[in-house]
Amino acid sequence: MLRRRTNAVALLLLLFSVVMRAQQVTMMVLSDPHVMDTSLFDVPYGEAFMQAMQRDLKVNESSAQLFDKFVGIVLKERPQLLLVPGDLTKDGEKASHMYVAKRLAEIEAAGVQVLVVPGNHDMENPLAYGYHGNKAERVPSVSEKEFREIYKNFGYAEAVSVDSLSGSYICYPLPGLAVVGLNTNIPNRMKSRYVHGRLWQQTLNWMERVSGEARSAGRIVIAMSHHQVMQHHNQEDYFAPTAMTNMEQKVKGLPSLRDVQETFTRSGIRLVLTGHYHIQSVSDVETLHGKLTDVSTGALSGFPSPYRRMTLNMQTGRLRITSATMFGNKPSQWPTTDLANREMDRLRYMVQLYVPRLTGVKTDMSDAYQYLATSYNKALCALAAGDETGHKPKAVYEECMTATDKYIKHVLMYNAVKVNALKQQKDGAYRRASDLISSIMYNYVGDKKHVNADNSVTIQLK
């Protein structure tokens, strides 16, 4: 009798385990791998390649190696779904796309579904180059049509509906789940290099319609786009605008960022997975139709080579997101390797985004690096890693502002009147710089903190 009871309990536990696993969807997020196929440069590196890499934020020379290592992690963990929100290649080189698609096919062959959307580097990019010896030569890039053909098995072929204007799609990769893959890159007719993200009203109307259909069928709907749909730290719009802000005011048909956010939540979408800015950050905004959360995943090709794991309970709609890096999960234990050092060092070039707005006068960039790069680099590493608490926020903030003081005095020729006037401006660059660094180091937007201390977050999707 005792044995029968034991067997019955074991059977119940097994059934409970099966039911729980059926309710759980496991996913991983990879963004901005910026893979550069190794056929595009010499090893050892030639003069042309070395010059091109001097002020690049990414470790392009190691991008394929990092991507291969990530593929190995996915093949070992076998999540049900891998989501990739853009910038798969360095600069849209066809050779790089073919390599990425080949490795993604291996992941799908192992039973992991893969969905991708393009980033601003991926299509019709004039910076698609190969570097051999002392020569830099243009190499074939890909068009939007070619991108969709190369990655047809990673979202496009499975699409339930496709937006005729942008090529955005919605698919149903798993029971009870719908994913909207948005192409937020500027169409060619706007004569741009696909830098800033936009969504046309037609695409938003399509998204609202197809998301409504998915929800009516009982599905949870999430979205991914390359560009962020909200700011992740204060003064981002002043120093380094990357969200989908309507910067080309003369272009008709572009809704405001607020309208975009309202359309997401009105469509029943509570989560959008993004990349582009190369930061690990979670931000949210309250709209008339509920809260929208933007989970930005940092660049695999940049410090600290992060990615995310997500577990979604389909019954409750509870999504838990955690972060990991190629160097481990604890910043205090990250190894001081050559690759980690190179990734950290490359971030100092991001200072060039801030400097032109800092003083209001034409400046020598070499001077800016001399005064600001070392201290600002510490803040930028914290921003990229998404673990500001572990990067001594008070000390870094004070160091950055001391460096800013010295730099401004240098640029303004130690003219005390001008220096004081700049520092006293209520909405001036100096106070904006202070707000920028403080916001980065204490991880808040406005006056709201967004991420838990362990860099994990839980989101309710229904």
CSV table of C-alpha atoms in Angstrom, one decimal:
chain,number,residue,atom,x,y,z
A,1,MET,CA,0.0,0.0,0.0
A,2,LEU,CA,2.8,2.4,0.9
A,3,ARG,CA,4.5,1.7,-2.4
A,4,ARG,CA,1.3,2.5,-4.3
A,5,ARG,CA,0.9,5.8,-2.5
A,6,THR,CA,4.6,6.6,-3.2
A,7,ASN,CA,4.1,5.8,-6.9
A,8,ALA,CA,0.9,7.9,-7.0
A,9,VAL,CA,2.7,10.9,-5.4
A,10,ALA,CA,5.6,10.5,-7.9
A,11,LEU,CA,3.1,10.4,-10.8
A,12,LEU,CA,1.3,13.5,-9.5
A,13,LEU,CA,4.6,15.4,-9.2
A,14,LEU,CA,5.6,14.3,-12.7
A,15,LEU,CA,2.3,15.5,-14.1
A,16,PHE,CA,2.6,18.8,-12.2
A,17,SER,CA,6.1,19.3,-13.6
A,18,VAL,CA,4.9,18.6,-17.1
A,19,VAL,CA,2.0,21.1,-16.7
A,20,MET,CA,4.3,23.7,-15.3
A,21,ARG,CA,6.8,23.3,-18.2
A,22,ALA,CA,4.0,23.6,-20.7
A,23,GLN,CA,3.0,26.9,-19.1
A,24,GLN,CA,6.6,28.3,-19.3
A,25,VAL,CA,8.1,29.8,-22.4
A,26,THR,CA,11.9,30.2,-22.4
A,27,MET,CA,13.5,32.8,-24.5
A,28,MET,CA,16.8,34.5,-25.1
A,29,VAL,CA,17.6,38.0,-26.5
A,30,LEU,CA,20.7,38.9,-28.5
A,31,SER,CA,21.2,42.4,-29.9
A,32,ASP,CA,23.8,44.2,-32.0
A,33,PRO,CA,26.3,41.4,-32.6
A,34,HIS,CA,27.7,43.5,-35.5
A,35,VAL,CA,29.3,40.4,-36.9
A,36,MET,CA,32.1,41.1,-39.4
A,37,ASP,CA,33.0,38.1,-41.5
A,38,THR,CA,36.7,37.3,-41.1
A,39,SER,CA,37.2,37.2,-44.9
A,40,LEU,CA,36.8,41.0,-44.8
A,41,PHE,CA,40.1,41.8,-43.0
A,42,ASP,CA,43.6,40.4,-42.7
A,43,VAL,CA,45.1,38.6,-39.7
A,44,PRO,CA,47.5,40.0,-38.6
A,45,TYR,CA,45.6,43.2,-39.1
A,46,GLY,CA,46.6,45.4,-42.0
A,47,GLU,CA,47.1,49.2,-41.9
A,48,ALA,CA,43.7,50.0,-43.4
A,49,PHE,CA,41.8,47.9,-40.9
A,50,MET,CA,43.7,49.3,-37.9
A,51,GLN,CA,42.9,52.8,-39.0
A,52,ALA,CA,39.2,52.0,-39.4
A,53,MET,CA,39.0,50.5,-36.0
A,54,GLN,CA,40.7,53.4,-34.2
A,55,ARG,CA,37.4,55.1,-33.3
A,56,ASP,CA,34.9,52.3,-33.5
A,57,LEU,CA,32.9,51.5,-30.4
A,58,LYS,CA,32.8,47.8,-31.4
A,59,VAL,CA,35.4,45.1,-31.2
A,60,ASN,CA,34.9,44.2,-34.9
A,61,GLU,CA,38.0,42.0,-35.0
A,62,SER,CA,36.4,39.7,-32.4
A,63,SER,CA,32.8,40.0,-33.4
A,64,ALA,CA,32.6,36.6,-35.2
A,65,GLN,CA,34.4,34.9,-32.3
A,66,LEU,CA,31.8,36.4,-29.8
A,67,PHE,CA,28.9,35.4,-32.0
A,68,ASP,CA,30.2,31.9,-32.3
A,69,LYS,CA,30.5,31.6,-28.5
A,70,PHE,CA,27.0,32.9,-28.1
A,71,VAL,CA,25.7,30.3,-30.6
A,72,GLY,CA,27.4,27.7,-28.5
A,73,ILE,CA,25.5,28.9,-25.4
A,74,VAL,CA,22.2,28.8,-27.2
A,75,LEU,CA,22.8,25.3,-28.4
A,76,LYS,CA,23.6,24.2,-24.9
A,77,GLU,CA,20.7,25.9,-23.2
A,78,ARG,CA,18.1,25.3,-25.9
A,79,PRO,CA,15.5,28.0,-25.2
A,80,GLN,CA,12.3,27.8,-27.2
A,81,LEU,CA,12.8,31.1,-28.8
A,82,LEU,CA,15.7,33.4,-29.7
A,83,LEU,CA,14.9,37.1,-30.5
A,84,VAL,CA,17.4,39.3,-32.3
A,85,PRO,CA,16.5,43.0,-32.6
A,86,GLY,CA,18.9,44.1,-35.3
A,87,ASP,CA,22.4,45.2,-36.2
A,88,LEU,CA,23.4,41.6,-37.0
A,89,THR,CA,26.4,42.8,-39.1
A,90,LYS,CA,29.1,45.5,-38.8
A,91,ASP,CA,27.9,47.5,-41.7
A,92,GLY,CA,25.6,45.4,-43.8
A,93,GLU,CA,28.2,43.4,-45.7
A,94,LYS,CA,26.6,40.6,-47.6
A,95,ALA,CA,29.4,38.2,-46.6
A,96,SER,CA,28.7,39.0,-42.9
A,97,HIS,CA,24.9,38.4,-43.4
A,98,MET,CA,25.5,35.1,-45.0
A,99,TYR,CA,27.7,33.9,-42.1
A,100,VAL,CA,25.2,35.1,-39.5
A,101,ALA,CA,22.3,33.4,-41.3
A,102,LYS,CA,24.3,30.1,-41.5
A,103,ARG,CA,24.8,30.0,-37.8
A,104,LEU,CA,21.2,31.0,-37.0
A,105,ALA,CA,20.1,28.0,-39.3
A,106,GLU,CA,22.2,25.7,-37.0
A,107,ILE,CA,20.3,27.1,-34.0
A,108,GLU,CA,16.9,26.4,-35.7
A,109,ALA,CA,18.1,22.9,-36.7
A,110,ALA,CA,18.6,22.3,-33.0
A,111,GLY,CA,14.9,23.1,-32.3
A,112,VAL,CA,15.2,26.8,-31.2
A,113,GLN,CA,13.0,29.2,-33.2
A,114,VAL,CA,14.8,32.4,-34.3
A,115,LEU,CA,13.2,35.7,-35.1
A,116,VAL,CA,15.1,38.8,-36.4
A,117,VAL,CA,14.5,42.3,-37.5
A,118,PRO,CA,17.0,44.6,-39.2
A,119,GLY,CA,19.1,47.3,-37.6
A,120,ASN,CA,20.3,50.6,-38.9
A,121,HIS,CA,23.7,49.0,-39.9
A,122,ASP,CA,22.2,46.1,-41.8
A,123,MET,CA,20.8,47.3,-45.1
A,124,GLU,CA,22.1,49.4,-48.1
A,125,ASN,CA,24.9,50.7,-45.9
A,126,PRO,CA,27.6,52.8,-47.7
A,127,LEU,CA,30.1,51.8,-45.1
A,128,ALA,CA,30.3,48.2,-46.1
A,129,TYR,CA,34.0,47.8,-46.6
A,130,GLY,CA,36.7,45.1,-46.7
A,131,TYR,CA,40.2,45.9,-45.4
A,132,HIS,CA,43.3,44.2,-46.9
A,133,GLY,CA,46.8,45.6,-46.4
A,134,ASN,CA,46.6,49.4,-46.7
A,135,LYS,CA,43.5,49.3,-48.9
A,136,ALA,CA,39.9,49.8,-47.8
A,137,GLU,CA,37.5,48.8,-50.6
A,138,ARG,CA,33.7,48.8,-50.9
A,139,VAL,CA,32.1,45.4,-50.7
A,140,PRO,CA,28.5,44.3,-51.5
A,141,SER,CA,25.8,45.3,-49.0
A,142,VAL,CA,22.2,44.1,-49.0
A,143,SER,CA,18.9,45.7,-49.9
A,144,GLU,CA,15.8,45.4,-47.7
A,145,LYS,CA,14.5,42.8,-50.1
A,146,GLU,CA,17.8,40.8,-49.9
A,147,PHE,CA,17.8,41.1,-46.1
A,148,ARG,CA,14.3,39.5,-45.9
A,149,GLU,CA,15.4,36.8,-48.4
A,150,ILE,CA,18.6,35.9,-46.4
A,151,TYR,CA,16.6,35.8,-43.1
A,152,LYS,CA,13.4,34.4,-44.6
A,153,ASN,CA,13.4,31.5,-42.2
A,154,PHE,CA,13.7,33.7,-39.1
A,155,GLY,CA,10.4,35.4,-39.0
A,156,TYR,CA,9.5,36.4,-42.5
A,157,ALA,CA,8.4,33.0,-43.9
A,158,GLU,CA,6.4,32.3,-40.7
A,159,ALA,CA,4.6,35.7,-40.8
A,160,VAL,CA,0.9,35.7,-40.4
A,161,SER,CA,0.8,39.2,-41.7
A,162,VAL,CA,3.3,41.6,-43.2
A,163,ASP,CA,3.1,45.4,-43.3
A,164,SER,CA,3.3,46.4,-47.0
A,165,LEU,CA,5.2,49.7,-46.2
A,166,SER,CA,7.9,48.7,-43.8
A,167,GLY,CA,8.1,44.9,-44.1
A,168,SER,CA,7.3,44.5,-40.4
A,169,TYR,CA,5.7,41.2,-39.6
A,170,ILE,CA,3.7,39.4,-36.9
A,171,CYS,CA,4.1,35.7,-36.4
A,172,TYR,CA,2.9,33.1,-33.9
A,173,PRO,CA,6.1,31.2,-32.9
A,174,LEU,CA,4.6,29.3,-29.9
A,175,PRO,CA,1.1,28.5,-28.7
A,176,GLY,CA,-0.4,31.5,-27.0
A,177,LEU,CA,2.3,33.9,-28.1
A,178,ALA,CA,2.6,36.5,-30.9
A,179,VAL,CA,5.7,38.5,-31.8
A,180,VAL,CA,5.6,41.7,-33.8
A,181,GLY,CA,8.9,42.3,-35.6
A,182,LEU,CA,9.2,45.9,-36.5
A,183,ASN,CA,11.4,47.5,-39.1
A,184,THR,CA,12.1,50.9,-37.7
A,185,ASN,CA,14.7,51.9,-40.2
A,186,ILE,CA,14.2,55.0,-42.4
A,187,PRO,CA,13.1,54.2,-46.0
A,188,ASN,CA,15.5,55.2,-48.8
A,189,ARG,CA,13.2,58.0,-50.0
A,190,MET,CA,14.2,60.0,-46.9
A,191,LYS,CA,17.8,59.9,-48.2
A,192,SER,CA,19.2,58.9,-44.9
A,193,ARG,CA,21.7,56.3,-43.7
A,194,TYR,CA,19.2,54.5,-41.5
A,195,VAL,CA,20.5,56.1,-38.3
A,196,HIS,CA,17.4,57.2,-36.4
A,197,GLY,CA,14.3,55.0,-36.0
A,198,ARG,CA,10.9,55.9,-37.3
A,199,LEU,CA,7.5,54.3,-37.6
A,200,TRP,CA,5.0,55.6,-40.2
A,201,GLN,CA,1.3,55.9,-39.2
A,202,GLN,CA,0.4,53.2,-41.7
A,203,THR,CA,2.7,50.8,-39.9
A,204,LEU,CA,1.2,51.7,-36.6
A,205,ASN,CA,-2.3,51.1,-37.9
A,206,TRP,CA,-1.2,47.7,-39.2
A,207,MET,CA,0.4,46.8,-35.9
A,208,GLU,CA,-2.8,47.8,-33.9
A,209,ARG,CA,-5.0,45.7,-36.3
A,210,VAL,CA,-2.8,42.5,-36.3
A,211,SER,CA,-2.1,42.7,-32.6
A,212,GLY,CA,-5.8,43.0,-31.9
A,213,GLU,CA,-6.5,39.9,-33.9
A,214,ALA,CA,-3.8,38.0,-32.0
A,215,ARG,CA,-5.2,39.1,-28.7
A,216,SER,CA,-8.7,38.1,-29.7
A,217,ALA,CA,-7.3,34.7,-30.4
A,218,GLY,CA,-6.0,34.6,-26.8
A,219,ARG,CA,-2.4,35.3,-27.5
A,220,ILE,CA,0.1,37.4,-25.5
A,221,VAL,CA,1.7,39.9,-27.9
A,222,ILE,CA,5.2,41.3,-27.5
A,223,ALA,CA,7.2,43.4,-29.9
A,224,MET,CA,10.8,43.9,-30.9
A,225,SER,CA,12.4,46.8,-32.8
A,226,HIS,CA,16.0,47.9,-33.3
A,227,HIS,CA,15.4,51.4,-32.1
A,228,GLN,CA,14.2,52.3,-28.6
A,229,VAL,CA,10.8,53.7,-28.1
A,230,MET,CA,11.6,55.8,-25.0
A,231,GLN,CA,14.6,57.3,-23.3
A,232,HIS,CA,16.7,55.3,-20.9
A,233,HIS,CA,18.5,58.1,-19.1
A,234,ASN,CA,18.0,61.8,-18.6
A,235,GLN,CA,19.4,64.2,-21.3
A,236,GLU,CA,19.6,61.4,-23.9
A,237,ASP,CA,17.5,63.6,-26.3
A,238,TYR,CA,20.0,66.5,-25.8
A,239,PHE,CA,23.4,64.7,-25.9
A,240,ALA,CA,22.8,61.5,-27.9
A,241,PRO,CA,19.3,61.1,-29.2
A,242,THR,CA,18.6,57.4,-30.1
A,243,ALA,CA,14.9,56.8,-29.4
A,244,MET,CA,12.4,57.1,-32.2
A,245,THR,CA,12.0,60.9,-31.9
A,246,ASN,CA,10.6,62.8,-34.8
A,247,MET,CA,13.7,64.7,-35.7
A,248,GLU,CA,12.9,65.4,-39.3
A,249,GLN,CA,10.0,67.8,-38.7
A,250,LYS,CA,9.5,68.4,-42.4
A,251,VAL,CA,8.6,64.8,-43.1
A,252,LYS,CA,4.8,64.3,-43.1
A,253,GLY,CA,3.2,61.2,-41.7
A,254,LEU,CA,5.6,60.6,-38.8
A,255,PRO,CA,3.7,60.4,-35.5
A,256,SER,CA,5.1,61.7,-32.3
A,257,LEU,CA,7.0,59.4,-30.0
A,258,ARG,CA,4.1,59.7,-27.5
A,259,ASP,CA,1.7,58.6,-30.2
A,260,VAL,CA,3.9,55.6,-30.9
A,261,GLN,CA,3.9,54.6,-27.3
A,262,GLU,CA,0.1,55.0,-27.0
A,263,THR,CA,-0.3,52.8,-30.1
A,264,PHE,CA,1.7,50.0,-28.5
A,265,THR,CA,-0.3,49.9,-25.3
A,266,ARG,CA,-3.6,50.4,-27.2
A,267,SER,CA,-2.6,47.4,-29.2
A,268,GLY,CA,-2.2,45.4,-26.0
A,269,ILE,CA,1.6,45.4,-26.2
A,270,ARG,CA,3.2,45.8,-22.9
A,271,LEU,CA,6.8,44.9,-23.8
A,272,VAL,CA,9.1,46.0,-26.6
A,273,LEU,CA,12.6,44.5,-27.0
A,274,THR,CA,15.2,46.9,-28.4
A,275,GLY,CA,18.9,47.4,-29.0
A,276,HIS,CA,20.7,50.1,-31.0
A,277,TYR,CA,22.2,52.1,-28.1
A,278,HIS,CA,24.4,49.3,-26.9
A,279,ILE,CA,23.2,49.5,-23.3
A,280,GLN,CA,21.6,47.1,-20.8
A,281,SER,CA,18.7,49.1,-19.5
A,282,VAL,CA,15.0,48.8,-18.7
A,283,SER,CA,12.7,51.8,-18.9
A,284,ASP,CA,9.0,52.2,-18.9
A,285,VAL,CA,6.3,54.8,-19.4
A,286,GLU,CA,2.7,55.1,-18.3
A,287,THR,CA,0.2,55.7,-21.2
A,288,LEU,CA,-3.5,56.1,-21.3
A,289,HIS,CA,-3.8,52.4,-22.0
A,290,GLY,CA,-1.3,51.1,-19.4
A,291,LYS,CA,2.4,50.7,-18.9
A,292,LEU,CA,4.9,50.1,-21.8
A,293,THR,CA,8.3,48.6,-20.9
A,294,ASP,CA,11.3,49.0,-23.2
A,295,VAL,CA,14.0,46.4,-22.5
A,296,SER,CA,17.2,47.5,-24.3
A,297,THR,CA,19.8,44.8,-24.7
A,298,GLY,CA,23.5,45.8,-25.1
A,299,ALA,CA,25.8,44.9,-27.9
A,300,LEU,CA,27.3,41.5,-28.1
A,301,SER,CA,30.2,43.2,-29.9
A,302,GLY,CA,30.7,45.8,-27.1
A,303,PHE,CA,31.3,45.9,-23.3
A,304,PRO,CA,30.4,43.6,-21.6
A,305,SER,CA,29.1,41.4,-24.4
A,306,PRO,CA,25.6,40.9,-22.8
A,307,TYR,CA,22.5,38.9,-23.6
A,308,ARG,CA,19.3,38.2,-21.8
A,309,ARG,CA,17.3,35.2,-20.7
A,310,MET,CA,13.5,35.4,-20.3
A,311,THR,CA,10.9,33.1,-18.8
A,312,LEU,CA,7.2,33.8,-19.5
A,313,ASN,CA,4.4,32.1,-17.6
A,314,MET,CA,1.7,31.8,-20.3
A,315,GLN,CA,-1.0,31.3,-17.7
A,316,THR,CA,-0.3,34.3,-15.6
A,317,GLY,CA,1.5,36.6,-18.1
A,318,ARG,CA,4.4,37.1,-15.7
A,319,LEU,CA,7.7,37.6,-17.5
A,320,ARG,CA,11.0,37.4,-15.7
A,321,ILE,CA,14.1,38.8,-17.4
A,322,THR,CA,17.7,38.2,-16.2
A,323,SER,CA,21.0,39.3,-17.8
A,324,ALA,CA,24.3,37.6,-18.5
A,325,THR,CA,27.5,38.4,-20.2
A,326,MET,CA,30.3,36.6,-21.9
A,327,PHE,CA,32.5,37.4,-18.9
A,328,GLY,CA,30.1,35.9,-16.3
A,329,ASN,CA,27.1,37.3,-14.4
A,330,LYS,CA,28.9,39.2,-11.6
A,331,PRO,CA,30.7,42.4,-12.5
A,332,SER,CA,33.0,42.1,-9.5
A,333,GLN,CA,34.3,38.8,-10.9
A,334,TRP,CA,34.7,39.7,-14.6
A,335,PRO,CA,38.1,38.7,-15.7
A,336,THR,CA,40.6,41.3,-16.8
A,337,THR,CA,41.1,39.8,-20.2
A,338,ASP,CA,42.5,41.4,-23.3
A,339,LEU,CA,39.0,41.3,-24.9
A,340,ALA,CA,37.3,42.9,-21.9
A,341,ASN,CA,39.9,45.6,-21.7
A,342,ARG,CA,39.5,46.3,-25.5
A,343,GLU,CA,35.7,46.5,-25.2
A,344,MET,CA,35.9,48.9,-22.2
A,345,ASP,CA,38.5,51.0,-23.9
A,346,ARG,CA,36.5,51.4,-27.1
A,347,LEU,CA,33.6,53.0,-25.2
A,348,ARG,CA,35.7,56.2,-24.6
A,349,TYR,CA,35.0,57.1,-28.2
A,350,MET,CA,31.3,57.6,-27.3
A,351,VAL,CA,32.4,60.9,-25.6
A,352,GLN,CA,32.4,62.4,-29.1
A,353,LEU,CA,28.6,62.3,-29.0
A,354,TYR,CA,28.5,64.5,-25.9
A,355,VAL,CA,31.3,67.0,-26.5
A,356,PRO,CA,29.7,69.2,-29.2
A,357,ARG,CA,26.8,70.0,-26.9
A,358,LEU,CA,28.9,70.5,-23.8
A,359,THR,CA,30.4,74.0,-24.4
A,360,GLY,CA,28.6,75.5,-27.3
A,361,VAL,CA,31.8,76.3,-29.1
A,362,LYS,CA,33.9,74.5,-31.7
A,363,THR,CA,36.4,72.3,-29.9
A,364,ASP,CA,39.4,70.1,-30.6
A,365,MET,CA,38.3,66.5,-30.1
A,366,SER,CA,41.8,65.4,-29.0
A,367,ASP,CA,41.5,67.9,-26.2
A,368,ALA,CA,38.1,66.5,-25.3
A,369,TYR,CA,39.5,62.9,-25.1
A,370,GLN,CA,42.4,64.1,-22.9
A,371,TYR,CA,40.1,65.8,-20.4
A,372,LEU,CA,37.0,63.6,-20.4
A,373,ALA,CA,37.5,60.2,-21.9
A,374,THR,CA,38.9,58.4,-18.8
A,375,SER,CA,36.3,59.6,-16.3
A,376,TYR,CA,33.3,59.5,-18.7
A,377,ASN,CA,34.4,56.0,-19.8
A,378,LYS,CA,33.7,54.7,-16.3
A,379,ALA,CA,30.1,56.1,-16.5
A,380,LEU,CA,29.7,54.7,-20.1
A,381,CYS,CA,30.9,51.2,-18.9
A,382,ALA,CA,28.3,51.3,-16.2
A,383,LEU,CA,25.6,52.3,-18.7
A,384,ALA,CA,26.6,49.6,-21.1
A,385,ALA,CA,26.7,46.9,-18.3
A,386,GLY,CA,23.4,47.9,-16.7
A,387,ASP,CA,24.8,47.4,-13.2
A,388,GLU,CA,25.4,51.0,-12.1
A,389,THR,CA,25.3,50.1,-8.4
A,390,GLY,CA,28.4,47.9,-8.9
A,391,HIS,CA,30.3,50.8,-10.5
A,392,LYS,CA,30.6,53.2,-7.5
A,393,PRO,CA,28.0,55.7,-8.7
A,394,LYS,CA,29.0,58.5,-6.2
A,395,ALA,CA,32.7,58.4,-6.9
A,396,VAL,CA,32.2,58.2,-10.7
A,397,TYR,CA,29.7,61.1,-10.7
A,398,GLU,CA,32.1,63.3,-8.8
A,399,GLU,CA,35.1,62.3,-11.0
A,400,CYS,CA,33.1,63.1,-14.2
A,401,MET,CA,32.0,66.5,-13.0
A,402,THR,CA,35.5,67.4,-11.9
A,403,ALA,CA,36.7,66.5,-15.4
A,404,THR,CA,33.9,68.5,-16.9
A,405,ASP,CA,34.9,71.5,-14.8
A,406,LYS,CA,38.5,71.3,-16.0
A,407,TYR,CA,37.5,70.8,-19.6
A,408,ILE,CA,35.1,73.8,-19.7
A,409,LYS,CA,37.7,76.0,-18.1
A,410,HIS,CA,40.2,74.9,-20.7
A,411,VAL,CA,37.9,75.4,-23.7
A,412,LEU,CA,36.8,78.9,-22.4
A,413,MET,CA,40.4,79.9,-21.8
A,414,TYR,CA,39.9,80.1,-18.0
A,415,ASN,CA,37.6,83.1,-18.5
A,416,ALA,CA,35.9,83.1,-15.1
A,417,VAL,CA,33.0,85.2,-16.3
A,418,LYS,CA,32.2,82.9,-19.2
A,419,VAL,CA,32.7,79.7,-17.1
A,420,ASN,CA,30.4,80.9,-14.3
A,421,ALA,CA,27.8,82.0,-16.9
A,422,LEU,CA,27.8,78.6,-18.5
A,423,LYS,CA,27.6,76.8,-15.2
A,424,GLN,CA,24.7,79.0,-14.0
A,425,GLN,CA,22.5,78.5,-17.0
A,426,LYS,CA,19.3,76.9,-15.8
A,427,ASP,CA,18.9,74.6,-18.9
A,428,GLY,CA,22.5,75.0,-20.0
A,429,ALA,CA,24.9,72.3,-21.1
A,430,TYR,CA,26.8,72.1,-17.7
A,431,ARG,CA,23.6,71.3,-15.7
A,432,ARG,CA,22.5,68.9,-18.4
A,433,ALA,CA,25.9,67.1,-18.2
A,434,SER,CA,25.4,66.8,-14.4
A,435,ASP,CA,21.9,65.4,-14.9
A,436,LEU,CA,23.2,63.0,-17.6
A,437,ILE,CA,25.9,61.5,-15.4
A,438,SER,CA,23.8,61.4,-12.3
A,439,SER,CA,21.0,59.7,-14.3
A,440,ILE,CA,23.3,57.1,-15.8
A,441,MET,CA,25.1,56.3,-12.5
A,442,TYR,CA,21.9,56.1,-10.4
A,443,ASN,CA,19.9,54.5,-13.1
A,444,TYR,CA,16.8,56.6,-13.3
A,445,VAL,CA,14.8,58.5,-15.9
A,446,GLY,CA,13.1,61.6,-14.5
A,447,ASP,CA,13.0,60.7,-10.9
A,448,LYS,CA,12.1,57.0,-11.3
A,449,LYS,CA,14.4,54.1,-10.9
A,450,HIS,CA,13.8,51.2,-13.2
A,451,VAL,CA,15.9,48.1,-12.6
A,452,ASN,CA,16.3,45.8,-9.6
A,453,ALA,CA,19.6,45.7,-7.8
A,454,ASP,CA,20.4,42.3,-9.3
A,455,ASN,CA,19.7,43.6,-12.8
A,456,SER,CA,16.6,41.5,-13.2
A,457,VAL,CA,13.1,42.6,-13.9
A,458,THR,CA,9.6,41.2,-13.8
A,459,ILE,CA,7.0,42.4,-16.2
A,460,GLN,CA,3.3,41.6,-16.2
A,461,LEU,CA,2.1,41.2,-19.8
A,462,LYS,CA,-1.5,40.5,-19.1
